[in-house]
PDB file of C-alpha atoms in Angstrom:
ATOM      1  CA  UNK A   1      33.813  -3.991  -2.964  1.00 68.00           C
ATOM      2  CA  UNK A   2      30.670  -2.993  -4.793  1.00 76.00           C
ATOM      3  CA  UNK A   3      27.443  -3.046  -2.859  1.00 82.00           C
ATOM      4  CA  UNK A   4      24.338  -4.010  -4.784  1.00 92.00           C
ATOM      5  CA  UNK A   5      21.174  -2.229  -3.714  1.00 94.00           C
ATOM      6  CA  UNK A   6      18.196  -4.474  -3.140  1.00 96.00           C
ATOM      7  CA  UNK A   7      14.549  -3.618  -2.640  1.00 96.00           C
ATOM      8  CA  UNK A   8      11.261  -5.444  -2.467  1.00 95.00           C
ATOM      9  CA  UNK A   9      10.404  -8.419  -0.310  1.00 93.00           C
ATOM     10  CA  UNK A  10       8.137  -8.416   2.708  1.00 97.00           C
ATOM     11  CA  UNK A  11       5.375 -10.636   4.024  1.00 97.00           C
ATOM     12  CA  UNK A  12       2.776 -12.424   1.936  1.00 98.00           C
ATOM     13  CA  UNK A  13       0.348 -15.284   2.293  1.00 98.00           C
ATOM     14  CA  UNK A  14       0.938 -18.621   0.613  1.00 98.00           C
ATOM     15  CA  UNK A  15       0.094 -18.455  -3.061  1.00 98.00           C
ATOM     16  CA  UNK A  16       0.994 -14.790  -3.267  1.00 97.00           C
ATOM     17  CA  UNK A  17       3.494 -12.888  -5.361  1.00 97.00           C
ATOM     18  CA  UNK A  18       6.536 -10.769  -4.581  1.00 98.00           C
ATOM     19  CA  UNK A  19       9.150  -9.094  -6.728  1.00 98.00           C
ATOM     20  CA  UNK A  20      12.670  -8.362  -5.616  1.00 98.00           C
ATOM     21  CA  UNK A  21      14.901  -5.881  -7.371  1.00 97.00           C
ATOM     22  CA  UNK A  22      18.661  -5.515  -7.499  1.00 96.00           C
ATOM     23  CA  UNK A  23      20.443  -2.439  -8.772  1.00 93.00           C
ATOM     24  CA  UNK A  24      23.925  -3.198 -10.117  1.00 87.00           C
ATOM     25  CA  UNK A  25      26.750  -0.711 -10.529  1.00 83.00           C
ATOM     26  CA  UNK A  26      26.469   1.308 -13.731  1.00 79.00           C
ATOM     27  CA  UNK A  27      27.335   0.968 -16.511  1.00 75.00           C
ATOM     28  CA  UNK A  28      26.912  -2.786 -16.613  1.00 76.00           C
ATOM     29  CA  UNK A  29      29.710  -4.803 -18.133  1.00 80.00           C
ATOM     30  CA  UNK A  30      29.525  -6.859 -21.290  1.00 81.00           C
ATOM     31  CA  UNK A  31      29.970 -10.102 -19.347  1.00 89.00           C
ATOM     32  CA  UNK A  32      28.487 -10.742 -15.945  1.00 92.00           C
ATOM     33  CA  UNK A  33      26.289 -13.089 -14.020  1.00 95.00           C
ATOM     34  CA  UNK A  34      23.596 -11.793 -11.685  1.00 95.00           C
ATOM     35  CA  UNK A  35      22.397 -14.364  -9.225  1.00 97.00           C
ATOM     36  CA  UNK A  36      19.878 -14.668  -6.440  1.00 98.00           C
ATOM     37  CA  UNK A  37      20.529 -16.736  -3.330  1.00 98.00           C
ATOM     38  CA  UNK A  38      18.524 -17.343  -0.210  1.00 98.00           C
ATOM     39  CA  UNK A  39      19.194 -18.481   3.303  1.00 98.00           C
ATOM     40  CA  UNK A  40      16.612 -19.631   5.807  1.00 97.00           C
ATOM     41  CA  UNK A  41      17.340 -19.789   9.554  1.00 92.00           C
ATOM     42  CA  UNK A  42      19.371 -22.853  10.392  1.00 94.00           C
ATOM     43  CA  UNK A  43      19.916 -23.729   6.741  1.00 96.00           C
ATOM     44  CA  UNK A  44      22.729 -23.242   4.285  1.00 96.00           C
ATOM     45  CA  UNK A  45      22.635 -20.608   1.598  1.00 97.00           C
ATOM     46  CA  UNK A  46      21.224 -21.946  -1.667  1.00 97.00           C
ATOM     47  CA  UNK A  47      21.142 -20.660  -5.200  1.00 98.00           C
ATOM     48  CA  UNK A  48      17.774 -19.610  -6.591  1.00 98.00           C
ATOM     49  CA  UNK A  49      18.404 -18.334 -10.124  1.00 98.00           C
ATOM     50  CA  UNK A  50      20.978 -16.544 -12.228  1.00 98.00           C
ATOM     51  CA  UNK A  51      21.074 -14.649 -15.504  1.00 96.00           C
ATOM     52  CA  UNK A  52      23.731 -13.310 -17.869  1.00 93.00           C
ATOM     53  CA  UNK A  53      23.663 -10.415 -20.256  1.00 83.00           C
ATOM     54  CA  UNK A  54      23.639 -12.929 -23.118  1.00 81.00           C
ATOM     55  CA  UNK A  55      20.235 -14.087 -21.938  1.00 80.00           C
ATOM     56  CA  UNK A  56      21.385 -17.328 -20.380  1.00 90.00           C
ATOM     57  CA  UNK A  57      19.399 -18.128 -17.267  1.00 94.00           C
ATOM     58  CA  UNK A  58      19.340 -20.982 -14.806  1.00 95.00           C
ATOM     59  CA  UNK A  59      16.966 -21.918 -12.001  1.00 97.00           C
ATOM     60  CA  UNK A  60      17.050 -24.157  -8.989  1.00 97.00           C
ATOM     61  CA  UNK A  61      14.542 -26.989  -9.223  1.00 97.00           C
ATOM     62  CA  UNK A  62      12.304 -25.458  -6.544  1.00 97.00           C
ATOM     63  CA  UNK A  63      12.135 -22.211  -8.532  1.00 97.00           C
ATOM     64  CA  UNK A  64      11.145 -23.687 -11.888  1.00 96.00           C
ATOM     65  CA  UNK A  65       7.733 -22.518 -13.044  1.00 96.00           C
ATOM     66  CA  UNK A  66       7.279 -20.155 -10.106  1.00 98.00           C
ATOM     67  CA  UNK A  67      10.211 -17.727 -10.164  1.00 98.00           C
ATOM     68  CA  UNK A  68      11.362 -15.529 -13.036  1.00 97.00           C
ATOM     69  CA  UNK A  69      14.710 -13.784 -13.166  1.00 97.00           C
ATOM     70  CA  UNK A  70      15.384 -10.839 -15.429  1.00 93.00           C
ATOM     71  CA  UNK A  71      18.626  -9.072 -16.186  1.00 90.00           C
ATOM     72  CA  UNK A  72      19.175  -5.383 -15.498  1.00 87.00           C
ATOM     73  CA  UNK A  73      18.863  -2.990 -18.418  1.00 83.00           C
ATOM     74  CA  UNK A  74      20.057   0.557 -18.836  1.00 82.00           C
ATOM     75  CA  UNK A  75      16.868   1.928 -17.292  1.00 85.00           C
ATOM     76  CA  UNK A  76      15.834  -0.840 -14.922  1.00 88.00           C
ATOM     77  CA  UNK A  77      17.301  -3.050 -12.219  1.00 92.00           C
ATOM     78  CA  UNK A  78      17.461  -6.821 -12.240  1.00 94.00           C
ATOM     79  CA  UNK A  79      14.373  -8.567 -10.879  1.00 96.00           C
ATOM     80  CA  UNK A  80      13.357 -11.813  -9.285  1.00 98.00           C
ATOM     81  CA  UNK A  81       9.635 -12.359  -9.608  1.00 98.00           C
ATOM     82  CA  UNK A  82       8.241 -14.991  -7.280  1.00 98.00           C
ATOM     83  CA  UNK A  83       4.715 -16.353  -7.583  1.00 98.00           C
ATOM     84  CA  UNK A  84       2.809 -19.176  -5.937  1.00 98.00           C
ATOM     85  CA  UNK A  85       4.922 -18.592  -2.874  1.00 98.00           C
ATOM     86  CA  UNK A  86       5.083 -21.258  -0.209  1.00 98.00           C
ATOM     87  CA  UNK A  87       6.011 -21.093   3.481  1.00 97.00           C
ATOM     88  CA  UNK A  88       9.200 -22.988   2.548  1.00 97.00           C
ATOM     89  CA  UNK A  89      10.237 -19.951   0.501  1.00 98.00           C
ATOM     90  CA  UNK A  90      10.628 -17.945   3.699  1.00 98.00           C
ATOM     91  CA  UNK A  91      14.250 -16.777   3.834  1.00 98.00           C
ATOM     92  CA  UNK A  92      16.611 -13.864   3.481  1.00 98.00           C
ATOM     93  CA  UNK A  93      17.196 -13.291  -0.209  1.00 98.00           C
ATOM     94  CA  UNK A  94      20.433 -11.895  -1.590  1.00 98.00           C
ATOM     95  CA  UNK A  95      21.365 -10.726  -5.047  1.00 97.00           C
ATOM     96  CA  UNK A  96      24.941 -11.169  -6.162  1.00 96.00           C
ATOM     97  CA  UNK A  97      27.148 -10.245  -9.074  1.00 95.00           C
ATOM     98  CA  UNK A  98      29.966 -12.130 -10.728  1.00 93.00           C
ATOM     99  CA  UNK A  99      31.851  -9.661 -12.904  1.00 91.00           C
ATOM    100  CA  UNK A 100      34.428 -12.168 -14.076  1.00 91.00           C
ATOM    101  CA  UNK A 101      32.255 -14.000 -16.574  1.00 91.00           C
ATOM    102  CA  UNK A 102      28.782 -14.920 -17.724  1.00 93.00           C
ATOM    103  CA  UNK A 103      26.834 -17.462 -15.719  1.00 94.00           C
ATOM    104  CA  UNK A 104      28.224 -20.955 -15.785  1.00 92.00           C
ATOM    105  CA  UNK A 105      26.900 -24.366 -14.791  1.00 90.00           C
ATOM    106  CA  UNK A 106      28.175 -24.046 -11.226  1.00 94.00           C
ATOM    107  CA  UNK A 107      26.962 -20.500 -10.643  1.00 95.00           C
ATOM    108  CA  UNK A 108      24.032 -21.615  -8.479  1.00 95.00           C
ATOM    109  CA  UNK A 109      26.040 -24.097  -6.444  1.00 96.00           C
ATOM    110  CA  UNK A 110      29.186 -22.058  -5.816  1.00 96.00           C
ATOM    111  CA  UNK A 111      28.403 -18.687  -4.274  1.00 96.00           C
ATOM    112  CA  UNK A 112      32.122 -17.915  -3.988  1.00 96.00           C
ATOM    113  CA  UNK A 113      32.060 -17.141  -7.712  1.00 96.00           C
ATOM    114  CA  UNK A 114      30.212 -13.933  -6.885  1.00 96.00           C
ATOM    115  CA  UNK A 115      32.343 -11.000  -5.793  1.00 93.00           C
ATOM    116  CA  UNK A 116      29.643  -8.516  -4.898  1.00 94.00           C
ATOM    117  CA  UNK A 117      26.517  -8.867  -2.798  1.00 95.00           C
ATOM    118  CA  UNK A 118      23.400  -6.988  -1.877  1.00 95.00           C
ATOM    119  CA  UNK A 119      22.342  -6.250   1.675  1.00 94.00           C
ATOM    120  CA  UNK A 120      19.656  -8.920   1.682  1.00 96.00           C
ATOM    121  CA  UNK A 121      15.902  -8.631   1.919  1.00 96.00           C
ATOM    122  CA  UNK A 122      13.533 -10.720   4.018  1.00 97.00           C
ATOM    123  CA  UNK A 123      10.751 -12.722   2.421  1.00 98.00           C
ATOM    124  CA  UNK A 124       8.176 -14.239   4.770  1.00 98.00           C
ATOM    125  CA  UNK A 125       5.390 -16.474   3.512  1.00 98.00           C
ATOM    126  CA  UNK A 126       2.621 -17.401   5.900  1.00 98.00           C
ATOM    127  CA  UNK A 127       0.305 -20.377   5.504  1.00 95.00           C
TER     128      UNK A 127
END
């Protein structure tokens, strides 16, 4: 089991910006999918965004236009930039890694595809 190391998150007012980072195991593989998921209290985990080394990326509808995912490079971790944050974005955010393949259509809806997970980081957005 590989543990991904997350950082970032915290508390921000509505309309603010936060960036989460996720450090994968090194060296990165030629094919992988890095995803971000979130889970709010009393709600199910939901996919936020995912990205492959081939540049393919996918976003949940609530993330379009506000969140930006970037893949990890040799000298930087993967990131999830979140702007125009809303109170509904309050949740624990997790990064995850699927080392079996690049991202696929079901990557955001099937978290069981991801074998490795970060420890989670709390994001709290106040109104």
